[in-house]
PDB file of C-alpha atoms in Angstrom:
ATOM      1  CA  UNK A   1      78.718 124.208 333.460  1.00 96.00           C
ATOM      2  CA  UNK A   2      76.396 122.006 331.791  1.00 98.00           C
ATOM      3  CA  UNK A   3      73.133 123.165 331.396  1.00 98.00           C
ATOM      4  CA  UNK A   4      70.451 120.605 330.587  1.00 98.00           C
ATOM      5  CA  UNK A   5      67.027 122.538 329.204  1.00 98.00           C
ATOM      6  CA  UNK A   6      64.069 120.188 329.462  1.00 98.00           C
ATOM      7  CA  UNK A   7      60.627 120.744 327.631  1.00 97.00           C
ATOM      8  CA  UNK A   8      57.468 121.201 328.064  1.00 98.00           C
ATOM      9  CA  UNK A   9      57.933 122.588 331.690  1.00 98.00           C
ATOM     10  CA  UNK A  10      54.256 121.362 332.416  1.00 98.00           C
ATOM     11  CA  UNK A  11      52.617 118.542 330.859  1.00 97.00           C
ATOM     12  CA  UNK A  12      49.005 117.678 331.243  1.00 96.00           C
ATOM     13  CA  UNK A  13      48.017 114.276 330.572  1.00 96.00           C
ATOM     14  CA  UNK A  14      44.793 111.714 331.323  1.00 96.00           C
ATOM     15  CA  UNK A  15      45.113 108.052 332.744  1.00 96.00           C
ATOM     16  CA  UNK A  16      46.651 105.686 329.949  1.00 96.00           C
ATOM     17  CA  UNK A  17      47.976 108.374 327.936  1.00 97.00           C
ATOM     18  CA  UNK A  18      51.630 107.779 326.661  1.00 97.00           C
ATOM     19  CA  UNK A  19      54.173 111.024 327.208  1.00 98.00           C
ATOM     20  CA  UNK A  20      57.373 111.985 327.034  1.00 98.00           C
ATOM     21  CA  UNK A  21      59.835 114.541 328.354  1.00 98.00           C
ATOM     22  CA  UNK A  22      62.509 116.349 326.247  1.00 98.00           C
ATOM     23  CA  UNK A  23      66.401 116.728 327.888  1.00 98.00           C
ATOM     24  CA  UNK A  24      68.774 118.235 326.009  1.00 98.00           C
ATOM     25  CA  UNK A  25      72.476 119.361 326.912  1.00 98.00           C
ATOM     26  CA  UNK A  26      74.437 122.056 325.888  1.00 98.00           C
ATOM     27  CA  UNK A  27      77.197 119.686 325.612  1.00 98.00           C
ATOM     28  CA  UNK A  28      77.889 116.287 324.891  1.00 98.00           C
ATOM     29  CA  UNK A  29      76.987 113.864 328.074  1.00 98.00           C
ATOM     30  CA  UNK A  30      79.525 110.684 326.681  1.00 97.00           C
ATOM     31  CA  UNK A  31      81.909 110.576 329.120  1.00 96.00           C
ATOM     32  CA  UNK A  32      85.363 109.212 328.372  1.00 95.00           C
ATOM     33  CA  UNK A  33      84.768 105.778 329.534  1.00 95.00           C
ATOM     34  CA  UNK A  34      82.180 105.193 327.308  1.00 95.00           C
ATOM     35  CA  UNK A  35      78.845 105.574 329.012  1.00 96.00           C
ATOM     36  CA  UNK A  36      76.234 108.400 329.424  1.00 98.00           C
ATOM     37  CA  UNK A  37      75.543 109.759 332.504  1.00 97.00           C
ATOM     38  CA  UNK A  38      71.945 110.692 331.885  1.00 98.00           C
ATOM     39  CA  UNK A  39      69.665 110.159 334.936  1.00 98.00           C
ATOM     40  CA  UNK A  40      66.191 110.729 334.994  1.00 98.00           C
ATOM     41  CA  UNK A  41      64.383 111.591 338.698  1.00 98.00           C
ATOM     42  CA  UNK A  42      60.815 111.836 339.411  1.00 98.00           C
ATOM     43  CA  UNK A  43      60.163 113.740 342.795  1.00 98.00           C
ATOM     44  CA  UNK A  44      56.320 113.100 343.444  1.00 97.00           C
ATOM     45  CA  UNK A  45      54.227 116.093 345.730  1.00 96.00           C
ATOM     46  CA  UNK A  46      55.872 115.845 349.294  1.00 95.00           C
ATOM     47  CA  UNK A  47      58.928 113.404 348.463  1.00 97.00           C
ATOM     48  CA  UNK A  48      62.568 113.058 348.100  1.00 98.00           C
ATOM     49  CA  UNK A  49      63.616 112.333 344.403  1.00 97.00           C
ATOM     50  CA  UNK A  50      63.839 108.558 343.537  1.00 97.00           C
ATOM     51  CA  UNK A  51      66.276 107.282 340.527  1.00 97.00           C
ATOM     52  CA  UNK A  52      63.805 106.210 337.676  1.00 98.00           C
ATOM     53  CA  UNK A  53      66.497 105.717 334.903  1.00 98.00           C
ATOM     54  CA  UNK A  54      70.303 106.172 335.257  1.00 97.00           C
ATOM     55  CA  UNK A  55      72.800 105.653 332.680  1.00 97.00           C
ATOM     56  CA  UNK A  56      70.061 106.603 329.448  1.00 98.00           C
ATOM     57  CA  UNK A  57      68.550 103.740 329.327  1.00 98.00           C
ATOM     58  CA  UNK A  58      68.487 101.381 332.592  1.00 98.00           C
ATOM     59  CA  UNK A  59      65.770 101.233 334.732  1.00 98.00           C
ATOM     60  CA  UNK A  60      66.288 101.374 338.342  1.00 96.00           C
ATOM     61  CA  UNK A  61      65.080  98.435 340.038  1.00 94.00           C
ATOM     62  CA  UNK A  62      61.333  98.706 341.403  1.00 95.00           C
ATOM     63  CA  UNK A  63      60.511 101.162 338.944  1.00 97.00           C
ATOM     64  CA  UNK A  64      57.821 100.120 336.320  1.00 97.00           C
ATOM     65  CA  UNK A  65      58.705  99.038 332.926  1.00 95.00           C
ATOM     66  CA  UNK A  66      56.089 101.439 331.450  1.00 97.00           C
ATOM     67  CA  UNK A  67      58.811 104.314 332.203  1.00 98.00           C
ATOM     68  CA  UNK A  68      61.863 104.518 329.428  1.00 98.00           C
ATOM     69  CA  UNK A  69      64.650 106.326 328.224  1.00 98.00           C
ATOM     70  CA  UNK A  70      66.473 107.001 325.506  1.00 98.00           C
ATOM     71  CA  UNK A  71      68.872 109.312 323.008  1.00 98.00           C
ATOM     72  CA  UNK A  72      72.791 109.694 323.041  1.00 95.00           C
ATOM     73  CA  UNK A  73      75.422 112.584 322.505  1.00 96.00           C
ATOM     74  CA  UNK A  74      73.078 116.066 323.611  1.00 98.00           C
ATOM     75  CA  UNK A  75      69.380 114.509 323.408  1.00 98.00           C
ATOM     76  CA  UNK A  76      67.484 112.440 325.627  1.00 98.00           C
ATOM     77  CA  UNK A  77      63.825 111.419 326.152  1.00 98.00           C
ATOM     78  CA  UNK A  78      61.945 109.950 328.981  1.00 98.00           C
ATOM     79  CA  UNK A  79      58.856 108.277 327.749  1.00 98.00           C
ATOM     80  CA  UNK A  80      56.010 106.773 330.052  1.00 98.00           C
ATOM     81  CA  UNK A  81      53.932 104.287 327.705  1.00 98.00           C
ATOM     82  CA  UNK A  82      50.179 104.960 329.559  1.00 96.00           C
ATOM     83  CA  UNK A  83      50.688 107.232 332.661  1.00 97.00           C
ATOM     84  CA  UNK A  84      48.887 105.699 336.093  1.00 97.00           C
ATOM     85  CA  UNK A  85      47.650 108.257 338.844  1.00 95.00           C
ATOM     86  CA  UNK A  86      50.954 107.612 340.706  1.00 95.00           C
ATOM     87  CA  UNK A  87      53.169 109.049 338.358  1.00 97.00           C
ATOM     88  CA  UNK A  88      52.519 112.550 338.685  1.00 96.00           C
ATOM     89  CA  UNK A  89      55.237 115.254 340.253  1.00 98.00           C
ATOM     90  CA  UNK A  90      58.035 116.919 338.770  1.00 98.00           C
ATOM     91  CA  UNK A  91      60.325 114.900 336.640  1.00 98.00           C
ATOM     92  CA  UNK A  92      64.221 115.887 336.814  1.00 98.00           C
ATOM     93  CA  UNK A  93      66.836 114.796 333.984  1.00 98.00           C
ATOM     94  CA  UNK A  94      70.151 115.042 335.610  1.00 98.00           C
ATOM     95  CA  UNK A  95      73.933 114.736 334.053  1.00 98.00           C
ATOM     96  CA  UNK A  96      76.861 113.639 335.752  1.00 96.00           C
ATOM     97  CA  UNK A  97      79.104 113.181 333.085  1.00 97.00           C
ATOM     98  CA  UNK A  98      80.642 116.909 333.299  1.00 96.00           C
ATOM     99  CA  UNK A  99      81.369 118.062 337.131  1.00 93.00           C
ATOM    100  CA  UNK A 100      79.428 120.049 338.860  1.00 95.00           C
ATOM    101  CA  UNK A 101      76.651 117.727 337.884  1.00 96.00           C
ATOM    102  CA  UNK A 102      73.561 119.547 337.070  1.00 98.00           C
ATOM    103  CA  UNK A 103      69.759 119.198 336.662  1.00 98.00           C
ATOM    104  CA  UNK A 104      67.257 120.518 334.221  1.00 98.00           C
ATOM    105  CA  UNK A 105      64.323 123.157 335.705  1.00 98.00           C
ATOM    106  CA  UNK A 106      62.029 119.875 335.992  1.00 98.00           C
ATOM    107  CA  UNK A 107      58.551 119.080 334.122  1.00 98.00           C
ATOM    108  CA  UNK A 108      55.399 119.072 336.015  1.00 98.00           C
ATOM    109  CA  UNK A 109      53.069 116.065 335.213  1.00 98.00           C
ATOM    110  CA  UNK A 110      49.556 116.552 336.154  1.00 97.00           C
ATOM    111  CA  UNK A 111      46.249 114.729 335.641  1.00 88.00           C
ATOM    112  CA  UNK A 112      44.131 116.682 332.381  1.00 87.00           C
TER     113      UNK A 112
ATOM    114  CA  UNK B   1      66.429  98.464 353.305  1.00 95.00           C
ATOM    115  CA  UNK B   2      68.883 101.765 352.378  1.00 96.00           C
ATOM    116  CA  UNK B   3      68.003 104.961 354.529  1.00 98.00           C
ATOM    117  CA  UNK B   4      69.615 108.250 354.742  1.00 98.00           C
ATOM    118  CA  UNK B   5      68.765 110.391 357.366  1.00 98.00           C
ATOM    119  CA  UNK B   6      69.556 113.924 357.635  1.00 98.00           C
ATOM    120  CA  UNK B   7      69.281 116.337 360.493  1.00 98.00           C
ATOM    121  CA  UNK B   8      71.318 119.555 361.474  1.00 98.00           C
ATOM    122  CA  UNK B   9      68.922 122.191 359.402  1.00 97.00           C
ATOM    123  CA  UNK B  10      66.663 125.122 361.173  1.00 97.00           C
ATOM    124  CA  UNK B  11      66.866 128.777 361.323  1.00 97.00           C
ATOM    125  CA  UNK B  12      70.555 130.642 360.738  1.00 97.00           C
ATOM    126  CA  UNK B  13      71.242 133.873 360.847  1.00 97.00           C
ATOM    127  CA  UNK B  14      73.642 135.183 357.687  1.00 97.00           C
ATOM    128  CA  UNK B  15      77.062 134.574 358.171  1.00 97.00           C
ATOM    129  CA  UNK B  16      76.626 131.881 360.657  1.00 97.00           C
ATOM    130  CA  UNK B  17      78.203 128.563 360.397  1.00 98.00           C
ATOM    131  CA  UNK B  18      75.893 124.854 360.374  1.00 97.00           C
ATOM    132  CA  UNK B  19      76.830 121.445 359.739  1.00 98.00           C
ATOM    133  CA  UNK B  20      74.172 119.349 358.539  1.00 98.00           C
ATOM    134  CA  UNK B  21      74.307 115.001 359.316  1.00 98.00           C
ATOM    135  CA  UNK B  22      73.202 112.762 357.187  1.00 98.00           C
ATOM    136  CA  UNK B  23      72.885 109.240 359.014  1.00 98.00           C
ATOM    137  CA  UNK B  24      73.686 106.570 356.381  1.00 98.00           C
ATOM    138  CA  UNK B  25      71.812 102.308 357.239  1.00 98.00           C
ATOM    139  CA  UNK B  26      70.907  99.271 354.910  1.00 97.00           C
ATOM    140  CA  UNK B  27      73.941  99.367 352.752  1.00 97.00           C
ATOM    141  CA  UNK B  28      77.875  99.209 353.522  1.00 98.00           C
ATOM    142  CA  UNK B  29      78.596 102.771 353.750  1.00 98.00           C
ATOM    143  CA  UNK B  30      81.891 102.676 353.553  1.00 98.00           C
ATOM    144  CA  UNK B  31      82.304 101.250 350.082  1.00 97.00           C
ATOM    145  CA  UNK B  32      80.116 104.149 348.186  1.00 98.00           C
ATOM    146  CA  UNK B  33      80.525 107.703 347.447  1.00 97.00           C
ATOM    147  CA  UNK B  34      78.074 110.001 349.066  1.00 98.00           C
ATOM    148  CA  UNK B  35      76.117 113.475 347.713  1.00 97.00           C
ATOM    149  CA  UNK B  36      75.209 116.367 348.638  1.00 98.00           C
ATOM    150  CA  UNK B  37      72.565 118.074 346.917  1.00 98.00           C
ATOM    151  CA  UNK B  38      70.206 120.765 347.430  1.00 98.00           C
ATOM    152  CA  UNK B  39      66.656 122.419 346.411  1.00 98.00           C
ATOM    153  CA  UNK B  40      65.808 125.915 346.622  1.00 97.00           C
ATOM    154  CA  UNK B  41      62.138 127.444 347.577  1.00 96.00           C
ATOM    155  CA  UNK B  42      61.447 127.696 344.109  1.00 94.00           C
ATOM    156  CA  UNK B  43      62.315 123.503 343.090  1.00 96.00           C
ATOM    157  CA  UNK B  44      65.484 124.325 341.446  1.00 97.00           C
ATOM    158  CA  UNK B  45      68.252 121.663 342.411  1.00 97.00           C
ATOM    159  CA  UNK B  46      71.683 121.913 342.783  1.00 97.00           C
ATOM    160  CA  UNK B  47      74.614 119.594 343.187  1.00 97.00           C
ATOM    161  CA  UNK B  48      76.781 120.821 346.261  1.00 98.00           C
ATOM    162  CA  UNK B  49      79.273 118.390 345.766  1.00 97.00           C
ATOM    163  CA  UNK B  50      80.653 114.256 346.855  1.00 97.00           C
ATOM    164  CA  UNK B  51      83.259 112.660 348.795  1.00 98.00           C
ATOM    165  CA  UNK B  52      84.644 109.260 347.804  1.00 98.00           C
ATOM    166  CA  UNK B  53      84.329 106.382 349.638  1.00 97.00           C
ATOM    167  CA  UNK B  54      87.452 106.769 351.851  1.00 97.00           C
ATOM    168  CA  UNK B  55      87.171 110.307 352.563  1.00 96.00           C
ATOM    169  CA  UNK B  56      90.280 110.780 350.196  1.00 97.00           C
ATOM    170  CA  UNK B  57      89.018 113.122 348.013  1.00 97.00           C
ATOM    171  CA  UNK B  58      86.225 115.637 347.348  1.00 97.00           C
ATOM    172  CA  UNK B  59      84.416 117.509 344.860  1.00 95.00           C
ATOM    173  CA  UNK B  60      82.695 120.447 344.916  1.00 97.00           C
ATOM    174  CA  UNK B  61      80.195 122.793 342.950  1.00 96.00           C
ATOM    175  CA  UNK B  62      82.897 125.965 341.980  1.00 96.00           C
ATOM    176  CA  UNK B  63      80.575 128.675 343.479  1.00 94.00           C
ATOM    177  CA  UNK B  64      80.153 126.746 347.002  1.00 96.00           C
ATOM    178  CA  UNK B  65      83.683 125.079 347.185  1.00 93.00           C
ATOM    179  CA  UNK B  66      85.090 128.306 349.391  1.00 94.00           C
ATOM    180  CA  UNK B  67      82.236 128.232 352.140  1.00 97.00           C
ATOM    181  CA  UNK B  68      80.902 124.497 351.850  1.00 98.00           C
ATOM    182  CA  UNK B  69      82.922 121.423 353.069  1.00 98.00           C
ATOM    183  CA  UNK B  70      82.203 118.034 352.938  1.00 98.00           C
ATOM    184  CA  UNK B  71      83.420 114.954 355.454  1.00 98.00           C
ATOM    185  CA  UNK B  72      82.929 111.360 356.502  1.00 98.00           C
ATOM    186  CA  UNK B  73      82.979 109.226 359.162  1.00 98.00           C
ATOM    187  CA  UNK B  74      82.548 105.819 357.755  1.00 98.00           C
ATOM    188  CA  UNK B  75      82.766 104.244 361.599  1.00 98.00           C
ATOM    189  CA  UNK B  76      79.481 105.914 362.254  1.00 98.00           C
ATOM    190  CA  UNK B  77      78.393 105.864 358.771  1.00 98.00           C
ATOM    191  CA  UNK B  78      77.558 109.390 358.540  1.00 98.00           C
ATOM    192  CA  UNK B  79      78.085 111.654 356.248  1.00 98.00           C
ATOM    193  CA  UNK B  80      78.549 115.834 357.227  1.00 98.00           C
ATOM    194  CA  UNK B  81      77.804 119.327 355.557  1.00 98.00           C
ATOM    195  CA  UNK B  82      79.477 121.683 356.966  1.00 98.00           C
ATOM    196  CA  UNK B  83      78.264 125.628 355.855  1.00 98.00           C
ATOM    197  CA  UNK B  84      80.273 128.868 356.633  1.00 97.00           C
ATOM    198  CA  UNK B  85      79.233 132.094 356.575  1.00 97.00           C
ATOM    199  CA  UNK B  86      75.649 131.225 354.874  1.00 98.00           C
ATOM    200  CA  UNK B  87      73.890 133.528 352.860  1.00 97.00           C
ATOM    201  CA  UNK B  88      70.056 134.352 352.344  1.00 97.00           C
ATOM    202  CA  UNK B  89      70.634 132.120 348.822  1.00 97.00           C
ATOM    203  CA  UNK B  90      71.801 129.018 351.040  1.00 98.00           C
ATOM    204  CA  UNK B  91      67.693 128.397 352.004  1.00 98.00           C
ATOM    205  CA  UNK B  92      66.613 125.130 350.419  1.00 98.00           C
ATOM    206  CA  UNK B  93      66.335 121.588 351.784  1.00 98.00           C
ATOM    207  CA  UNK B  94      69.234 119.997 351.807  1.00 98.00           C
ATOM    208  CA  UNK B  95      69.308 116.136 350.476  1.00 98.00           C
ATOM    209  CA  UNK B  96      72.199 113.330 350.872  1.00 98.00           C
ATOM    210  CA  UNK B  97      72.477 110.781 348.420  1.00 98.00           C
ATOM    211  CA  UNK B  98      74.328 107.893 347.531  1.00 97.00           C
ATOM    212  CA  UNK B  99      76.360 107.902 344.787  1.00 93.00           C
ATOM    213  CA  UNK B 100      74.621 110.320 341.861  1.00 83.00           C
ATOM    214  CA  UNK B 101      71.701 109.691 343.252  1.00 89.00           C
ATOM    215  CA  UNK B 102      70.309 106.154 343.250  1.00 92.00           C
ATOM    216  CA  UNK B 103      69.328 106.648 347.075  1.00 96.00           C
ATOM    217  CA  UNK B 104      67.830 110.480 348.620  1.00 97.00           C
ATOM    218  CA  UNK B 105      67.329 111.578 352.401  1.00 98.00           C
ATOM    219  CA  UNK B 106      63.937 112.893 353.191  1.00 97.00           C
ATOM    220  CA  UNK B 107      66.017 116.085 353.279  1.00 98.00           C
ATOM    221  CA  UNK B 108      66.187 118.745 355.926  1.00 98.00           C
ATOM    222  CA  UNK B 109      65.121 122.580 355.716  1.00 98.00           C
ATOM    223  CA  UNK B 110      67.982 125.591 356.041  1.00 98.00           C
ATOM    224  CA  UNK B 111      65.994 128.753 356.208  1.00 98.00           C
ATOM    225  CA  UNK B 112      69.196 131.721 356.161  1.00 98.00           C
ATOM    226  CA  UNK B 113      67.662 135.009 357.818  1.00 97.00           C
ATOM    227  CA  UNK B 114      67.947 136.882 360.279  1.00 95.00           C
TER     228      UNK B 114
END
C-alpha cells in the first residue's frame, strides 16, 4: 500500500500567518492517465471531511483561494497564505492514484 | 444541494453481522461512484472500498474485502455496507462519499463489543 507521511503532525499558528503542510508518498502518485491523484481534506472539530484540493492543484469550489497546493511525482504541499479562525482542524492529504487509496495520519492546526 | 445520509451504526457484539445505509439526494446518483470510508477512535482513516456507478464492479481495501461488501440500489439512491463477523478493530464512524471524496456523510458510529 501507499503510505503517505505528512509533517509537522501539529502546527501552531496565529491569525494571518501563512503555513503549509508537508505530504509525501512512498511511491509515485502519477497515475497512468496522466494526472495526480493528490487530495487534500480538512475535517474541522465535530465535522465530516470536506474536499479542499483534489487533483494537486484544483481547488474545490467554495473553498477560499487563500488555500493551495502543489508538488508532483512523491511530494506535495498544502499552503494556506494567512490562516482565518475557521481554518483550524485536522488536515488530511489523501492518494487515490494506487488502490486501496490511503490517507496520511493528519496535521492538527491550532490557534498559537 | 448534495447530501449523504448514513444510518445503520450502534452497538454490535463481535462476530455479528450490520449493514450500514447511506441515503444519497441533490445529485444524480446513479451516474457517480460511491465510497466507503472509515475513522477509527484515534482519527486514523481508512478507505473500505467503492462501487461504480452501475453496481458492476467493486473495489475493496485487501484486509476488509473477505468480511466487508459493498452494494447499490440506484432506484432508491442508496448506497449499503454490509459487515460480517465484525471485530473489536471495526469501531470507527463510518462515512459515504461520492466519488474519492468530493462529498462526506455526517457519518455514523459502529462501536464492536460485547
Amino acid at each position: 500500500d501507499v503510505v503517505l507521511t505528512q509533517t509537522p503532525p501539529t502546527l501552531s499558528a496565529t491569525i494571518g500567518q501563512s503555513v503549509s503542510i508537508s505530504c509525501r508518498s512512498s511511491q509515485s502518485l502519477l497515475d497512468s492517465d496522466g494526472d495526480t491523484y493528490l487530495n487534500w481534506l480538512l475535517q474541522r472539530p465535530g465535522q465530516s471531511p470536506q474536499l479542499l484540493i483534489y487533483s494537486v492543484s484544483n481547488l474545490e469550489s467554495g473553498v477560499p483561494n487563500r488555500f493551495s497546493g502543489s508538488g508532483s511525482e512523491t511530494d506535495f504541499t498544502l499552503k494556506i497564505s494567512g490562516v482565518e479562525a475557521e481554518d483550524l482542524g485536522v488536515y488530511y492529504c489523501m492518494q487515490a492514484t494506487h488502490a486501496p487509496y490511503t490517507f496520511g495520519a493528519g496535521t492538527k492546526l491550532e490557534l498559537k | 444541494e448534495v447530501q449523504l445520509v448514513e444510518s445503520g451504526g450502534g452497538l454490535v457484539q463481535p462476530g455479528a453481522s450490520l449493514k450500514l445505509s447511506c441515503v444519497a439526494s441533490g445529485f444524480t446518483f446513479s451516474d457517480y461512484w460511491m465510497s466507503w470510508v472509515r475513522q477509527t477512535p484515534g482519527k486514523t482513516m481508512e478507505w473500505i472500498g467503492d462501487i461504480k456507478y452501475d453496481g458492476s464492479y467493486t473495489n475493496y481495501a485487501p484486509s476488509l474485502k473477505n468480511r466487508f461488501t459493498i452494494s447499490r440500489d440506484n432506484a432508491k439512491s442508496t448506497l449499503y455496507l454490509q459487515m460480517s463477523n465484525v471485530r473489536s478493530e471495526d469501531t470507527a464512524t463510518y462515512y459515504c462519499t461520492r466519488e474519492i471524496g468530493d462529498y462526506w456523510g455526517q457519518g455514523v458510529m459502529v462501536t464492536v463489543s460485547s
